[in-house]
Amino acid sequence: MSAVRYALRNGVAVLHVTSPPVNALGAAVRAGLVSSMERALADSATGLVVVGDGLTFPAGADITEFGKPPMEPSFGEVMRAFEDADIPTAAAIHGTALGGGFELAMSCHYRVMSSCARVGLPEVHLGILPGAGGTQRLPRLVGADAAAEIMVTGRQVSAKEALALGAVDAVVAKADLEAEAVKVVEASPVRRTKSVLVDGFKDADSIAKLKARATLNAPKSIIQCVEAAVCNDMQDGLAFEEARFRELQGSTQANALQHLFFAERACSKVPGVSPEDAVDVRAAGVVGGGTMGRGIAMCFVDNGLPVTILETSADAAAAAISGVEETYRRSSAFKRGRLTEEALTAKLDLLSSASDVDALKDCDLVVEAVFEDMAVKRSIFADLDRVTKPSCVLASNTSTLSIDGIAGAVADPARVVGMHFFSPANVMRLLENVRGARTGPAAVATAMAMGKRLRKTTVLAGDDFGFIGNRMLEPYGRECLALLRHANCGPELVDAALLEYGMAMGFFQMSDLAGNDIGYAVRTSLGLTDAASRDPAVEYSADVADALARAGRFGQKVGRGWYAYETPRVPSSDPAVAELIAGFKDASLAPDVTHGDVVDRALLALANEGFRVLEEGLALRPSDIDVVWTSGYGFPRHRGGPMQWAADDVGLAEVKATLDALHAARPDVPYLKPAKLLADMADAGAKLGDWEKFL
């Protein structure tokens, strides 16, 4: 069947794009559009309407063509065919017209939009810019200010806003969409977007702020293209856009962002586990009504799933419900009216609480979210095993403890899985599911399906201390701490270097946010805070962090940690911390640490541990590691994640050489020795995609 169906209705040519699932503008669709336009002109059609069959108007480019040689006809040829046509053309938009799909719509003379549709130009998220005239046509429709903001943020625009801005001409019910678009071309003359003149930016302050935020190459180039639309005619503007597009295409930032685009689509796929194995979850339970438990409960109710919070007493259970309601009322969505009182009531109606475990007997999924204590967790799971039905999946939100150890308290360990949410659970995108040695396919499938239902970026990890993310956090954090031994180095220098690199937070800022007592408790449970029980042959750099915790400097929650917090959440240097660190300085070390030293030591230690995670089978693929760190730990997306950065930006040979030098200088630091997988791949000059050949 042709990718574009042609029909002539009362003299108007109607083109139906039929390339499921999203009518992507692949080569066959582009060719069908151009040939259908030629046919319409040959048939002396009085107008032309393009509409998408099925779910959506063309939703954008065909991602299977990314990185391949361009195929004819080009996007530019398609847009010119529609804009330059001598008969009126209209786009009938439903679903999501994004990227090339929206550029096609803007090339038409008129746009009619379904009331529930959305449009946008999200190419910035791929490290590129709209390359089929979007940077030139959108300013002509909505003005330079709005166009720049929409493209730099990459956000989707509702039908109501698109109409108000002038991006579309009419908004109608979906059932009337095609008929209304036909009426428009029957009653309207040819009107080409390229003929519209663009006024300059009107809001100088807003544009200045937008430019200040546009620190990466793609948003900078988008703003330049909008400026070109103001100053040039369409032909010159398109030439400028094409030149900027070619500069971005294949750049390090574009490669990194496109790597993540595909990685986030691959990470939910688990070999050997079918989505059909998943339990149909109609009711859920959460054990623990603290911050994490409340956040997890909110994830469930936000997606229409009834949930019961179990607490130790009736008062604690009631407090959990009150805490959830308070969180909703403090949210920007509620304050700005996006979450109405009626909608909030509907959410809270899905939420109940109890202090008797029997209240969870009808649940299909229960997530335990109490503090990190193996004995406590095993006791809870034993109780859950007693009251829940055999098909109920039992999940632990543990961030470090063994899933197999927890599952030992259950008669059927196959139904136990890890579901590691990140705090705040109702905000953070990442869900790190954990498969123990005895976890069954139904439990894995249920956890992965629930991640999709909750609209989380979901990765499956193996069962070992820290899983993927926290396992890699250990050497990263240890190196940040070890840097403090140098004469000129304090937490401010380390964090500044990491922020300059692109991390969302410096290590010490992150520690203060999480709570320095948490790391101290973990180290204590492992026997590391007791000098007598540690291996004297292995460097222990966390002694300074132990001293900080013993001094009660637990972080933001107490107003003092690595930094002082005289203003909540605003860190400032504290002389008391400098004095504490002074006792751990090592005069034998080089006195001057640079930002480059911080990146080499902390982030190469992080990437090196990622290769060990792969060696040990804790991650299914290198890209899963990148997803974990960009979605859950603030690793800069424009660098693609620690594995992509190490392999494609730095280069594995250089990574190995640097680690070799660092390990030679400090042989008592095992995590600086290059992982065998990394060393073998570097020696062979291999690409990251070839990693499985070296196991």
Short mmCIF file of C-alpha atoms in Angstrom, two decimals, residues 180-414:
data_model
loop_
_atom_site.label_atom_id
_atom_site.label_comp_id
_atom_site.label_asym_id
_atom_site.label_seq_id
_atom_site.Cartn_x
_atom_site.Cartn_y
_atom_site.Cartn_z
CA GLU A 180 -13.14 21.84 8.04
CA ALA A 181 -9.74 21.81 6.34
CA VAL A 182 -11.45 21.16 2.99
CA LYS A 183 -13.79 24.12 3.62
CA VAL A 184 -10.77 26.36 4.32
CA VAL A 185 -9.06 25.63 1.00
CA GLU A 186 -12.37 25.92 -0.86
CA ALA A 187 -12.91 29.43 0.53
CA SER A 188 -9.37 30.81 0.74
CA PRO A 189 -6.71 32.08 -1.65
CA VAL A 190 -3.09 30.97 -1.84
CA ARG A 191 -1.17 32.40 1.14
CA ARG A 192 2.53 31.60 1.45
CA THR A 193 4.26 31.71 4.84
CA LYS A 194 7.51 32.81 3.22
CA SER A 195 5.87 36.08 2.14
CA VAL A 196 5.30 37.20 5.73
CA LEU A 197 7.76 39.77 7.09
CA VAL A 198 9.30 39.13 10.52
CA ASP A 199 9.50 41.89 13.09
CA GLY A 200 12.47 41.93 15.43
CA PHE A 201 12.44 40.70 19.01
CA LYS A 202 10.00 42.72 21.10
CA ASP A 203 10.83 41.58 24.65
CA ALA A 204 14.49 42.37 25.14
CA ASP A 205 14.61 41.04 28.70
CA SER A 206 13.06 37.68 27.81
CA ILE A 207 15.36 37.19 24.84
CA ALA A 208 18.38 38.13 26.94
CA LYS A 209 17.38 35.50 29.50
CA LEU A 210 16.82 32.95 26.72
CA LYS A 211 20.27 33.66 25.29
CA ALA A 212 21.83 33.32 28.73
CA ARG A 213 20.25 29.87 29.10
CA ALA A 214 21.31 28.82 25.60
CA THR A 215 24.73 27.53 26.58
CA LEU A 216 24.83 24.57 24.18
CA ASN A 217 25.46 24.72 20.46
CA ALA A 218 21.96 23.89 19.20
CA PRO A 219 20.01 26.54 21.14
CA LYS A 220 22.64 29.15 20.28
CA SER A 221 22.28 28.31 16.58
CA ILE A 222 18.47 28.38 16.79
CA ILE A 223 18.54 31.94 18.14
CA GLN A 224 20.96 32.93 15.37
CA CYS A 225 18.56 31.44 12.80
CA VAL A 226 15.64 33.40 14.22
CA GLU A 227 17.76 36.55 13.99
CA ALA A 228 18.44 35.63 10.36
CA ALA A 229 14.69 35.32 9.75
CA VAL A 230 14.30 38.90 11.01
CA CYS A 231 17.06 40.30 8.86
CA ASN A 232 16.75 38.29 5.63
CA ASP A 233 14.27 37.15 3.03
CA MET A 234 13.21 33.50 3.06
CA GLN A 235 15.80 32.27 0.59
CA ASP A 236 18.73 33.76 2.50
CA GLY A 237 17.25 32.63 5.82
CA LEU A 238 16.93 29.05 4.58
CA ALA A 239 20.54 29.10 3.40
CA PHE A 240 21.65 30.31 6.83
CA GLU A 241 19.55 27.62 8.52
CA GLU A 242 21.06 24.91 6.32
CA ALA A 243 24.60 26.05 7.12
CA ARG A 244 23.94 26.01 10.87
CA PHE A 245 22.22 22.62 10.58
CA ARG A 246 25.25 21.11 8.84
CA GLU A 247 27.56 22.47 11.56
CA LEU A 248 25.49 20.78 14.26
CA GLN A 249 24.89 17.52 12.43
CA GLY A 250 27.45 14.94 13.53
CA SER A 251 28.85 17.20 16.27
CA THR A 252 29.85 15.73 19.62
CA GLN A 253 26.82 17.21 21.34
CA ALA A 254 24.42 16.00 18.66
CA ASN A 255 25.91 12.50 18.72
CA ALA A 256 25.59 12.39 22.50
CA LEU A 257 21.99 13.55 22.58
CA GLN A 258 20.97 11.23 19.75
CA HIS A 259 22.73 8.37 21.55
CA LEU A 260 20.49 9.05 24.55
CA PHE A 261 17.41 9.33 22.34
CA PHE A 262 17.90 5.74 21.20
CA ALA A 263 19.20 4.56 24.58
CA GLU A 264 16.01 5.68 26.33
CA ARG A 265 13.98 3.67 23.86
CA ALA A 266 16.12 0.55 24.22
CA CYS A 267 16.44 0.44 28.00
CA SER A 268 12.93 -0.86 28.63
CA LYS A 269 13.53 -3.93 26.47
CA VAL A 270 14.61 -7.00 28.47
CA PRO A 271 15.75 -10.05 26.46
CA GLY A 272 13.79 -13.15 27.36
CA VAL A 273 11.06 -11.25 29.20
CA SER A 274 7.76 -10.53 27.46
CA PRO A 275 5.40 -7.72 28.47
CA GLU A 276 2.69 -10.38 28.35
CA ASP A 277 4.26 -11.97 31.45
CA ALA A 278 3.35 -8.91 33.54
CA VAL A 279 0.73 -9.06 36.27
CA ASP A 280 -2.31 -6.87 35.64
CA VAL A 281 -1.91 -4.35 38.44
CA ARG A 282 -5.26 -2.93 39.52
CA ALA A 283 -4.40 -2.06 43.11
CA ALA A 284 -1.05 -1.26 44.71
CA GLY A 285 0.36 -0.93 48.19
CA VAL A 286 3.26 1.07 49.60
CA VAL A 287 4.89 0.10 52.89
CA GLY A 288 6.24 3.21 54.59
CA GLY A 289 4.70 6.68 54.58
CA GLY A 290 7.87 8.74 54.71
CA THR A 291 9.10 11.05 51.97
CA MET A 292 9.93 8.23 49.58
CA GLY A 293 6.78 6.21 50.27
CA ARG A 294 4.57 9.25 49.76
CA GLY A 295 6.33 10.07 46.49
CA ILE A 296 5.85 6.52 45.21
CA ALA A 297 2.17 6.60 46.19
CA MET A 298 1.81 9.86 44.26
CA CYS A 299 3.31 8.20 41.18
CA PHE A 300 0.58 5.58 41.37
CA VAL A 301 -2.38 7.91 41.92
CA ASP A 302 -1.10 10.33 39.26
CA ASN A 303 -1.62 7.47 36.82
CA GLY A 304 -5.02 6.41 38.06
CA LEU A 305 -3.96 3.46 40.22
CA PRO A 306 -5.57 2.95 43.66
CA VAL A 307 -2.92 2.68 46.37
CA THR A 308 -2.84 1.93 50.08
CA ILE A 309 -0.04 3.30 52.27
CA LEU A 310 0.84 1.01 55.20
CA GLU A 311 2.33 2.60 58.30
CA THR A 312 3.16 1.43 61.84
CA SER A 313 0.25 3.24 63.50
CA ALA A 314 -3.04 4.90 62.66
CA ASP A 315 -1.54 8.33 63.42
CA ALA A 316 1.44 7.70 61.13
CA ALA A 317 -0.88 6.42 58.39
CA ALA A 318 -3.04 9.55 58.62
CA ALA A 319 0.07 11.73 58.57
CA ALA A 320 1.17 10.05 55.34
CA ILE A 321 -2.12 10.95 53.64
CA SER A 322 -1.89 14.51 54.93
CA GLY A 323 1.69 14.73 53.68
CA VAL A 324 0.65 13.67 50.18
CA GLU A 325 -2.13 16.26 50.09
CA GLU A 326 0.23 18.95 51.35
CA THR A 327 2.76 18.10 48.64
CA TYR A 328 0.12 18.44 45.96
CA ARG A 329 -1.07 21.77 47.36
CA ARG A 330 2.50 23.11 47.43
CA SER A 331 3.09 22.12 43.81
CA SER A 332 3.30 24.72 41.05
CA ALA A 333 0.59 22.79 39.17
CA PHE A 334 -1.87 23.44 42.00
CA LYS A 335 -0.81 27.03 42.62
CA ARG A 336 -1.13 27.88 38.92
CA GLY A 337 -4.46 26.14 38.50
CA ARG A 338 -3.30 23.28 36.28
CA LEU A 339 -4.24 20.92 39.11
CA THR A 340 -7.76 21.93 40.12
CA GLU A 341 -9.41 21.27 43.45
CA GLU A 342 -11.68 18.78 41.73
CA ALA A 343 -8.75 16.93 40.15
CA LEU A 344 -6.90 16.86 43.47
CA THR A 345 -9.93 15.37 45.20
CA ALA A 346 -10.06 12.67 42.52
CA LYS A 347 -6.42 11.82 43.17
CA LEU A 348 -6.87 11.67 46.92
CA ASP A 349 -9.91 9.43 46.47
CA LEU A 350 -7.53 6.82 45.03
CA LEU A 351 -5.39 6.97 48.17
CA SER A 352 -6.01 5.14 51.44
CA SER A 353 -3.91 4.29 54.47
CA ALA A 354 -3.74 1.52 57.05
CA SER A 355 -1.70 0.29 59.98
CA ASP A 356 -2.64 -3.39 59.56
CA VAL A 357 -0.79 -5.38 56.89
CA ASP A 358 -4.02 -7.26 56.11
CA ALA A 359 -5.14 -4.11 54.25
CA LEU A 360 -2.73 -5.12 51.45
CA LYS A 361 -4.22 -8.57 50.87
CA ASP A 362 -5.90 -7.65 47.57
CA CYS A 363 -2.95 -5.75 46.08
CA ASP A 364 -1.33 -6.85 42.83
CA LEU A 365 1.90 -4.98 43.58
CA VAL A 366 3.37 -3.83 46.89
CA VAL A 367 6.44 -1.59 47.09
CA GLU A 368 8.35 -1.50 50.39
CA ALA A 369 9.90 1.92 51.05
CA VAL A 370 11.34 1.90 54.57
CA PHE A 371 14.89 2.70 55.72
CA GLU A 372 17.90 0.63 54.65
CA ASP A 373 17.99 -2.14 57.23
CA MET A 374 18.05 -5.74 56.02
CA ALA A 375 16.44 -7.19 59.16
CA VAL A 376 13.57 -4.71 59.02
CA LYS A 377 12.98 -5.32 55.33
CA ARG A 378 13.02 -9.10 55.74
CA SER A 379 10.48 -8.84 58.55
CA ILE A 380 8.19 -6.72 56.35
CA PHE A 381 8.48 -9.14 53.43
CA ALA A 382 7.68 -12.08 55.69
CA ASP A 383 4.49 -10.29 56.72
CA LEU A 384 3.64 -9.47 53.12
CA ASP A 385 4.25 -13.07 52.12
CA ARG A 386 1.73 -14.15 54.73
CA VAL A 387 -1.14 -11.86 53.69
CA THR A 388 -0.80 -11.11 49.96
CA LYS A 389 -2.08 -13.35 47.19
CA PRO A 390 0.50 -15.57 45.42
CA SER A 391 0.30 -13.53 42.22
CA CYS A 392 1.14 -10.26 43.99
CA VAL A 393 4.57 -8.89 43.04
CA LEU A 394 6.61 -7.78 46.07
CA ALA A 395 9.08 -4.99 45.36
CA SER A 396 11.70 -3.27 47.48
CA ASN A 397 12.74 0.33 46.98
CA THR A 398 16.17 -0.44 48.44
CA SER A 399 19.05 1.54 46.94
CA THR A 400 21.87 -0.76 48.06
CA LEU A 401 20.68 -3.95 49.77
CA SER A 402 20.55 -7.38 48.16
CA ILE A 403 17.24 -8.33 46.55
CA ASP A 404 18.16 -11.97 47.02
CA GLY A 405 18.74 -11.33 50.71
CA ILE A 406 15.31 -9.76 51.03
CA ALA A 407 13.69 -12.49 48.93
CA GLY A 408 14.98 -15.10 51.36
CA ALA A 409 12.14 -14.10 53.70
CA VAL A 410 9.50 -15.09 51.14
CA ALA A 411 8.30 -18.59 50.32
CA ASP A 412 8.36 -17.87 46.58
CA PRO A 413 11.38 -15.64 45.85
CA ALA A 414 10.35 -15.46 42.20
#
